[in-house]
XYZ file of N, CA, C and O in Angstrom:
612
model
N 4.703 -10.333 -23.575
C 3.569 -10.191 -22.681
C 3.218 -8.713 -22.549
O 4.070 -7.901 -22.266
N 1.948 -8.420 -22.731
C 1.501 -7.045 -22.549
C 0.955 -6.866 -21.123
O 1.033 -7.781 -20.295
N 0.405 -5.694 -20.849
C -0.078 -5.394 -19.496
C -1.230 -6.316 -19.078
O -1.336 -6.689 -17.908
N -2.095 -6.680 -20.012
C -3.226 -7.561 -19.688
C -2.710 -8.956 -19.336
O -3.145 -9.555 -18.339
N -1.779 -9.479 -20.127
C -1.189 -10.790 -19.816
C -0.520 -10.764 -18.438
O -0.680 -11.689 -17.651
N 0.226 -9.719 -18.165
C 0.902 -9.593 -16.862
C -0.117 -9.560 -15.721
O 0.078 -10.189 -14.685
N -1.220 -8.849 -15.932
C -2.250 -8.768 -14.903
C -2.927 -10.121 -14.693
O -3.223 -10.516 -13.558
N -3.152 -10.854 -15.770
C -3.748 -12.193 -15.663
C -2.832 -13.099 -14.854
O -3.275 -13.786 -13.915
N -1.556 -13.111 -15.184
C -0.586 -13.948 -14.469
C -0.533 -13.559 -12.993
O -0.549 -14.413 -12.104
N -0.503 -12.265 -12.720
C -0.457 -11.791 -11.328
C -1.694 -12.251 -10.556
O -1.591 -12.788 -9.462
N -2.859 -12.065 -11.132
C -4.105 -12.422 -10.439
C -4.241 -13.940 -10.248
O -4.731 -14.388 -9.213
N -3.826 -14.715 -11.234
C -3.900 -16.166 -11.077
C -2.907 -16.687 -10.043
O -3.177 -17.661 -9.357
N -1.751 -16.025 -9.925
C -0.812 -16.408 -8.860
C -1.397 -16.063 -7.494
O -1.196 -16.787 -6.528
N -2.120 -14.966 -7.430
C -2.728 -14.558 -6.166
C -3.862 -15.504 -5.784
O -3.993 -15.879 -4.629
N -4.673 -15.937 -6.778
C -5.792 -16.840 -6.515
C -6.147 -17.590 -7.791
O -6.900 -17.088 -8.616
N -5.622 -18.795 -7.941
C -5.854 -19.579 -9.148
C -7.223 -20.252 -9.151
O -7.635 -20.811 -10.154
N -7.935 -20.190 -8.030
C -9.253 -20.830 -7.958
C -10.386 -19.920 -8.414
O -11.525 -20.373 -8.538
N -10.098 -18.665 -8.681
C -11.168 -17.762 -9.107
C -11.689 -18.173 -10.477
O -10.968 -18.738 -11.289
N -12.945 -17.895 -10.705
C -13.547 -18.245 -11.986
C -13.054 -17.301 -13.080
O -12.559 -16.202 -12.796
N -13.197 -17.723 -14.296
C -12.833 -16.877 -15.429
C -13.639 -15.586 -15.401
O -13.108 -14.513 -15.661
N -14.913 -15.693 -15.036
C -15.780 -14.514 -14.979
C -15.271 -13.522 -13.921
O -15.201 -12.318 -14.168
N -14.864 -14.031 -12.739
C -14.340 -13.162 -11.686
C -13.017 -12.523 -12.105
O -12.767 -11.341 -11.846
N -12.165 -13.312 -12.745
C -10.885 -12.806 -13.223
C -11.108 -11.695 -14.251
O -10.489 -10.621 -14.179
N -12.004 -11.925 -15.185
C -12.309 -10.928 -16.219
C -12.855 -9.650 -15.576
O -12.470 -8.539 -15.970
N -13.750 -9.795 -14.598
C -14.324 -8.619 -13.922
C -13.217 -7.823 -13.202
O -13.173 -6.601 -13.294
N -12.302 -8.534 -12.506
C -11.207 -7.870 -11.807
C -10.344 -7.078 -12.765
O -9.907 -5.969 -12.464
N -10.114 -7.631 -13.958
C -9.222 -6.987 -14.934
C -9.946 -6.001 -15.851
O -9.300 -5.292 -16.621
N -11.289 -6.013 -15.815
C -12.047 -5.102 -16.668
C -12.042 -5.508 -18.122
O -12.043 -4.631 -18.999
N -12.044 -6.822 -18.387
C -12.080 -7.308 -19.768
C -13.225 -8.304 -19.912
O -13.768 -8.787 -18.924
N -13.596 -8.596 -21.137
C -14.676 -9.538 -21.403
C -14.250 -10.962 -21.006
O -13.073 -11.318 -21.199
N -15.161 -11.765 -20.478
C -14.826 -13.145 -20.110
C -14.238 -13.953 -21.282
O -13.315 -14.737 -21.092
N -14.767 -13.736 -22.493
C -14.243 -14.472 -23.648
C -12.794 -14.077 -23.937
O -11.960 -14.928 -24.259
N -12.501 -12.784 -23.801
C -11.120 -12.308 -23.994
C -10.209 -12.892 -22.934
O -9.094 -13.336 -23.221
N -10.697 -12.904 -21.699
C -9.904 -13.428 -20.595
C -9.583 -14.905 -20.817
O -8.440 -15.334 -20.673
N -10.592 -15.688 -21.183
C -10.387 -17.124 -21.402
C -9.399 -17.361 -22.541
O -8.497 -18.202 -22.432
N -9.523 -16.586 -23.614
C -8.602 -16.709 -24.747
C -7.179 -16.372 -24.323
O -6.221 -17.065 -24.698
N -7.021 -15.332 -23.534
C -5.691 -14.929 -23.051
C -5.083 -15.988 -22.140
O -3.904 -16.296 -22.250
N -5.858 -16.533 -21.216
C -5.358 -17.579 -20.310
C -4.935 -18.801 -21.109
O -3.861 -19.371 -20.866
N -5.733 -19.203 -22.078
C -5.370 -20.346 -22.928
C -4.063 -20.084 -23.685
O -3.220 -20.969 -23.801
N -3.916 -18.875 -24.188
C -2.690 -18.524 -24.913
C -1.486 -18.539 -23.975
O -0.397 -18.998 -24.351
N -1.649 -18.052 -22.754
C -0.553 -18.071 -21.777
C -0.152 -19.510 -21.431
O 1.029 -19.811 -21.271
N -1.126 -20.404 -21.324
C -0.810 -21.819 -21.077
C -0.103 -22.417 -22.296
O 0.884 -23.139 -22.146
N -0.598 -22.119 -23.479
C -0.016 -22.659 -24.705
C 1.430 -22.196 -24.899
O 2.295 -22.958 -25.333
N 1.723 -20.939 -24.523
C 3.077 -20.395 -24.652
C 3.989 -20.853 -23.514
O 5.186 -20.572 -23.541
N 3.443 -21.546 -22.530
C 4.268 -22.044 -21.424
C 4.519 -21.028 -20.323
O 5.358 -21.263 -19.459
N 3.802 -19.902 -20.348
C 3.945 -18.921 -19.279
C 3.284 -19.469 -18.011
O 3.871 -19.461 -16.929
N 2.054 -19.960 -18.146
C 1.363 -20.628 -17.045
C 1.607 -22.120 -17.237
O 1.225 -22.695 -18.252
N 2.263 -22.729 -16.263
C 2.642 -24.138 -16.395
C 1.779 -25.076 -15.560
O 1.917 -26.289 -15.661
N 0.936 -24.547 -14.703
C 0.077 -25.396 -13.889
C -0.555 -24.615 -12.760
O -0.291 -23.430 -12.574
N -1.387 -25.304 -12.012
C -2.065 -24.737 -10.858
C -1.881 -25.710 -9.721
O -2.008 -26.917 -9.904
N -1.575 -25.197 -8.516
C -1.373 -26.091 -7.388
C -1.811 -25.447 -6.107
O -1.901 -24.230 -6.012
N -2.032 -26.285 -5.125
C -2.397 -25.795 -3.793
C -1.122 -25.593 -2.979
O -0.181 -26.375 -3.071
N -1.098 -24.549 -2.205
C -0.005 -24.299 -1.274
C -0.377 -24.949 0.054
O -1.498 -24.767 0.525
N 0.537 -25.721 0.610
C 0.228 -26.437 1.854
C 1.098 -25.922 2.994
O 2.195 -25.416 2.782
N 0.601 -26.079 4.205
C 1.322 -25.702 5.411
C 2.093 -26.934 5.878
O 1.494 -27.937 6.284
N 3.424 -26.867 5.832
C 4.243 -28.025 6.210
C 4.046 -28.409 7.671
O 4.103 -29.584 8.022
N 3.794 -27.439 8.533
C 3.507 -27.753 9.945
C 2.252 -28.604 10.063
O 2.206 -29.550 10.837
N 1.224 -28.247 9.306
C -0.038 -28.993 9.350
C 0.161 -30.423 8.828
O -0.590 -31.327 9.215
N 1.161 -30.622 8.001
C 1.469 -31.972 7.494
C 2.428 -32.716 8.415
O 2.883 -33.811 8.087
N 2.779 -32.116 9.547
C 3.692 -32.765 10.489
C 5.139 -32.713 10.056
O 5.934 -33.572 10.438
N 5.509 -31.705 9.264
C 6.885 -31.568 8.766
C 7.399 -30.169 9.006
O 7.747 -29.451 8.065
N 7.504 -29.738 10.269
C 7.867 -28.354 10.561
C 9.350 -28.023 10.412
O 9.708 -26.855 10.318
N 10.219 -29.033 10.404
C 11.661 -28.771 10.322
C 12.087 -28.805 8.847
O 11.977 -29.840 8.183
N 12.567 -27.655 8.369
C 13.057 -27.570 6.998
C 14.554 -27.324 7.012
O 15.095 -26.737 7.942
N 15.226 -27.797 5.962
C 16.670 -27.596 5.842
C 17.045 -27.510 4.378
O 16.347 -28.022 3.502
N 18.178 -26.853 4.125
C 18.822 -26.871 2.817
C 20.057 -27.732 2.936
O 20.871 -27.532 3.850
N 20.181 -28.688 2.058
C 21.329 -29.573 2.043
C 22.200 -29.215 0.850
O 21.719 -29.160 -0.285
N 23.452 -28.952 1.112
C 24.431 -28.665 0.060
C 25.187 -29.961 -0.186
O 25.756 -30.535 0.745
N 25.178 -30.425 -1.432
C 25.744 -31.734 -1.740
C 26.738 -31.621 -2.889
O 26.481 -30.950 -3.892
N 27.868 -32.300 -2.725
C 28.856 -32.444 -3.810
C 28.907 -33.906 -4.212
O 28.894 -34.791 -3.337
N 28.965 -34.158 -5.509
C 29.030 -35.526 -6.016
C 30.221 -35.698 -6.950
O 30.744 -34.731 -7.498
N 30.631 -36.937 -7.133
C 31.677 -37.315 -8.084
C 31.412 -38.736 -8.544
O 30.881 -39.508 -7.767
N 31.756 -39.135 -9.717
C 32.352 -38.322 -10.766
C 31.287 -37.392 -11.352
O 30.091 -37.686 -11.324
N 31.748 -36.306 -11.879
C 30.850 -35.326 -12.458
C 30.556 -35.720 -13.896
O 31.391 -35.561 -14.778
N 29.375 -36.272 -14.110
C 28.941 -36.626 -15.461
C 27.428 -36.461 -15.537
O 26.738 -36.459 -14.513
N 26.938 -36.320 -16.726
C 25.491 -36.162 -16.921
C 24.743 -37.356 -16.339
O 23.720 -37.202 -15.683
N 25.267 -38.549 -16.554
C 24.607 -39.764 -16.051
C 24.523 -39.757 -14.519
O 23.480 -40.078 -13.957
N 25.592 -39.385 -13.859
C 25.600 -39.349 -12.393
C 24.674 -38.253 -11.885
O 23.904 -38.464 -10.943
N 24.707 -37.093 -12.506
C 23.845 -35.982 -12.099
C 22.376 -36.370 -12.251
O 21.570 -36.200 -11.334
N 22.016 -36.910 -13.404
C 20.618 -37.284 -13.653
C 20.161 -38.402 -12.710
O 19.043 -38.371 -12.220
N 21.039 -39.364 -12.476
C 20.682 -40.461 -11.566
C 20.477 -39.986 -10.139
O 19.534 -40.385 -9.468
N 21.365 -39.102 -9.664
C 21.242 -38.603 -8.302
C 20.021 -37.683 -8.175
O 19.298 -37.733 -7.183
N 19.774 -36.894 -9.197
C 18.596 -36.026 -9.194
C 17.315 -36.855 -9.113
O 16.404 -36.549 -8.328
N 17.245 -37.942 -9.868
C 16.075 -38.826 -9.823
C 15.941 -39.483 -8.454
O 14.829 -39.635 -7.925
N 17.066 -39.889 -7.877
C 17.054 -40.464 -6.531
C 16.478 -39.471 -5.523
O 15.596 -39.805 -4.717
N 16.959 -38.237 -5.571
C 16.517 -37.211 -4.623
C 15.028 -36.943 -4.741
O 14.320 -36.889 -3.731
N 14.547 -36.762 -5.943
C 13.150 -36.397 -6.132
C 12.228 -37.542 -5.695
O 11.059 -37.316 -5.386
N 12.760 -38.756 -5.606
C 11.987 -39.894 -5.137
C 11.895 -39.994 -3.620
O 11.096 -40.782 -3.096
N 12.688 -39.215 -2.909
C 12.641 -39.247 -1.445
C 11.472 -38.414 -0.946
O 11.310 -37.253 -1.354
N 10.653 -38.950 -0.059
C 9.469 -38.208 0.394
C 9.804 -36.933 1.184
O 8.998 -36.004 1.221
N 10.975 -36.854 1.767
C 11.368 -35.664 2.535
C 11.741 -34.480 1.646
O 11.755 -33.339 2.096
N 12.068 -34.752 0.386
C 12.583 -33.719 -0.525
C 11.438 -32.897 -1.118
O 10.476 -33.443 -1.647
N 11.587 -31.568 -1.030
C 10.615 -30.640 -1.605
C 11.088 -30.080 -2.942
O 10.317 -29.949 -3.886
N 12.359 -29.715 -3.021
C 12.929 -29.099 -4.219
C 14.370 -29.559 -4.394
O 15.077 -29.770 -3.394
N 14.778 -29.688 -5.644
C 16.154 -30.030 -5.975
C 16.683 -28.996 -6.959
O 16.036 -28.711 -7.980
N 17.831 -28.421 -6.633
C 18.480 -27.447 -7.506
C 19.849 -27.982 -7.892
O 20.639 -28.335 -7.017
N 20.131 -28.052 -9.174
C 21.453 -28.389 -9.662
C 22.155 -27.043 -9.864
O 21.641 -26.193 -10.613
N 23.290 -26.850 -9.188
C 23.902 -25.524 -9.145
C 25.358 -25.552 -9.568
O 25.997 -26.604 -9.606
N 25.885 -24.378 -9.867
C 27.301 -24.204 -10.164
C 27.992 -23.666 -8.924
O 27.345 -23.119 -8.038
N 29.300 -23.803 -8.867
C 30.056 -23.299 -7.731
C 30.640 -24.445 -6.928
O 30.888 -25.521 -7.452
N 30.804 -24.215 -5.640
C 31.417 -25.221 -4.778
C 30.556 -26.442 -4.564
O 31.076 -27.542 -4.319
N 29.253 -26.292 -4.643
C 28.330 -27.421 -4.471
C 27.723 -27.790 -5.812
O 27.688 -26.981 -6.742
N 27.216 -29.007 -5.884
C 26.571 -29.472 -7.115
C 25.055 -29.462 -7.018
O 24.361 -29.299 -8.011
N 24.550 -29.651 -5.787
C 23.112 -29.673 -5.544
C 22.781 -28.868 -4.294
O 23.538 -28.891 -3.320
N 21.632 -28.209 -4.314
C 20.985 -27.717 -3.114
C 19.655 -28.452 -3.032
O 18.910 -28.503 -4.021
N 19.390 -29.031 -1.880
C 18.203 -29.849 -1.716
C 17.397 -29.296 -0.549
O 17.904 -29.180 0.559
N 16.150 -28.948 -0.815
C 15.247 -28.414 0.218
C 14.419 -29.584 0.743
O 13.733 -30.255 -0.021
N 14.516 -29.827 2.048
C 13.802 -30.936 2.669
C 12.924 -30.441 3.810
O 13.172 -29.370 4.381
N 11.911 -31.222 4.156
C 11.063 -30.944 5.314
C 10.797 -32.269 6.022
O 10.399 -33.249 5.396
N 11.027 -32.270 7.337
C 10.890 -33.479 8.160
C 10.183 -33.135 9.463
O 10.084 -31.966 9.837
N 9.726 -34.158 10.207
C 9.039 -33.896 11.481
C 9.940 -33.327 12.577
O 9.523 -32.436 13.320
N 11.154 -33.846 12.705
C 12.037 -33.440 13.809
C 13.494 -33.406 13.329
O 13.831 -34.003 12.321
N 14.340 -32.749 14.118
C 15.753 -32.677 13.774
C 16.371 -34.075 13.717
O 17.229 -34.340 12.862
N 15.929 -34.995 14.562
C 16.433 -36.364 14.509
C 16.140 -37.020 13.159
O 16.931 -37.821 12.669
N 15.011 -36.671 12.564
C 14.672 -37.207 11.238
C 15.597 -36.633 10.167
O 15.943 -37.325 9.205
N 15.998 -35.398 10.331
C 16.972 -34.802 9.417
C 18.296 -35.539 9.519
O 18.906 -35.895 8.501
N 18.717 -35.797 10.729
C 19.967 -36.540 10.947
C 19.876 -37.928 10.317
O 20.817 -38.376 9.628
N 18.780 -38.627 10.517
C 18.605 -39.959 9.921
C 18.625 -39.898 8.403
O 19.211 -40.752 7.745
N 17.970 -38.881 7.839
C 17.967 -38.708 6.386
C 19.403 -38.586 5.871
O 19.784 -39.257 4.901
N 20.193 -37.769 6.525
C 21.577 -37.563 6.098
C 22.408 -38.830 6.261
O 23.177 -39.196 5.365
N 22.264 -39.483 7.385
C 23.083 -40.675 7.655
C 22.654 -41.881 6.824
O 23.490 -42.623 6.314
N 21.348 -42.065 6.661
C 20.844 -43.265 5.990
C 20.692 -43.107 4.480
O 20.808 -44.088 3.737
N 20.408 -41.921 4.012
C 20.095 -41.746 2.599
C 21.152 -40.981 1.806
O 21.124 -40.987 0.584
N 22.054 -40.273 2.488
C 23.068 -39.493 1.790
C 24.465 -40.058 1.971
O 25.199 -40.229 1.007
N 24.834 -40.323 3.225
C 26.222 -40.718 3.486
C 26.589 -42.057 2.828
O 27.750 -42.275 2.508
N 25.633 -42.912 2.588
C 25.917 -44.207 1.971
C 25.962 -44.198 0.455
O 26.359 -45.193 -0.156
N 25.593 -43.097 -0.150
C 25.602 -43.025 -1.611
C 27.035 -42.860 -2.099
O 27.746 -41.966 -1.684
N 27.443 -43.729 -3.026
C 28.847 -43.695 -3.446
C 29.213 -42.452 -4.221
O 30.363 -42.040 -4.238
N 28.232 -41.789 -4.881
C 28.546 -40.581 -5.644
C 28.647 -39.339 -4.746
O 29.186 -38.325 -5.158
N 28.163 -39.417 -3.511
C 28.202 -38.268 -2.596
C 29.566 -38.210 -1.928
O 29.964 -39.125 -1.227
N 30.275 -37.100 -2.162
C 31.589 -36.941 -1.533
C 31.557 -35.973 -0.361
O 32.452 -35.991 0.484
N 30.507 -35.150 -0.293
C 30.409 -34.202 0.805
C 28.989 -33.656 0.859
O 28.325 -33.513 -0.179
N 28.516 -33.376 2.067
C 27.238 -32.696 2.234
C 27.256 -31.885 3.521
O 27.971 -32.210 4.455
N 26.480 -30.812 3.506
C 26.288 -29.973 4.674
C 24.809 -29.661 4.782
O 24.102 -29.622 3.774
N 24.359 -29.416 5.997
C 22.956 -29.055 6.176
C 22.843 -27.707 6.870
O 23.658 -27.374 7.727
N 21.854 -26.955 6.470
C 21.529 -25.681 7.096
C 20.046 -25.705 7.450
O 19.192 -25.785 6.565
N 19.744 -25.669 8.727
C 18.353 -25.647 9.169
C 17.749 -24.301 8.804
O 18.390 -23.249 8.980
N 16.536 -24.324 8.314
C 15.829 -23.105 7.929
C 14.972 -22.658 9.111
O 14.095 -23.391 9.554
N 15.238 -21.467 9.607
C 14.440 -20.919 10.712
C 13.128 -20.336 10.210
O 12.090 -20.509 10.833
N 13.194 -19.638 9.112
C 11.996 -19.053 8.514
C 12.072 -19.217 6.997
O 13.141 -19.130 6.418
N 10.929 -19.452 6.401
C 10.835 -19.636 4.953
C 9.731 -18.720 4.443
O 8.578 -18.884 4.815
N 10.103 -17.758 3.629
C 9.146 -16.835 3.056
C 9.168 -17.019 1.548
O 10.230 -17.038 0.936
N 8.005 -17.172 0.971
C 7.879 -17.343 -0.463
C 7.175 -16.146 -1.058
O 6.177 -15.668 -0.523
N 7.686 -15.658 -2.156
C 7.026 -14.577 -2.879
C 5.856 -15.185 -3.636
O 6.030 -16.070 -4.469
N 4.652 -14.745 -3.308
C 3.454 -15.349 -3.896
C 3.227 -14.960 -5.341
O 2.672 -15.729 -6.117
N 3.609 -13.754 -5.715
C 3.358 -13.274 -7.068
C 4.681 -12.860 -7.697
O 5.388 -12.014 -7.180
N 4.999 -13.495 -8.829
C 6.216 -13.183 -9.566
C 5.808 -12.567 -10.896
O 4.995 -13.134 -11.625
N 6.359 -11.411 -11.204
C 6.044 -10.737 -12.441
C 7.257 -10.560 -13.309
O 8.385 -10.849 -12.878
N 7.069 -10.067 -14.508
C 8.224 -9.816 -15.372
C 9.049 -8.661 -14.819
O 8.517 -7.784 -14.144
N 10.336 -8.664 -15.111
C 11.203 -7.562 -14.706
C 11.035 -6.413 -15.662
O 10.957 -6.606 -16.894
N 10.957 -5.225 -15.137
C 10.851 -4.036 -15.972
C 12.263 -3.566 -16.292
O 13.069 -3.334 -15.394
N 12.576 -3.500 -17.581
C 13.911 -3.092 -17.999
C 13.855 -1.684 -18.580
O 12.827 -1.247 -19.081
N 14.997 -1.032 -18.528
C 15.105 0.267 -19.168
C 15.106 1.346 -18.229
O 14.970 2.178 -17.666
């Protein structure tokens, strides 16, 4: 990725709804060049999609938590099955398969703390592959809006 590609990625992360013409004007390049570069970035898998950012409070889901989960037996089949189960739960926002003491970190958002408790008791504790879980309520969640390449050297 050169400087123009990096600038395109940065600007689209900042505002993916801008027109190609506006993006080209911001970057000081021709609209045809800009469109060709964006297409190439999508083709190379650098840009994987466009989405709207939503306010969880506005959706009635102000309580967020990270759930640390350990499962057994440890096998690809069990990991894939549990991952599919998690992603099917409406409370789940993100699933991370991790190394270390835990096997999964699960980011959830619910209306109230009681709903978090119900989720853990009704959807986690009864699963035979789950041997342990812990929850950490998230007080604040900050997301970096623009991610760029790391400068090395």
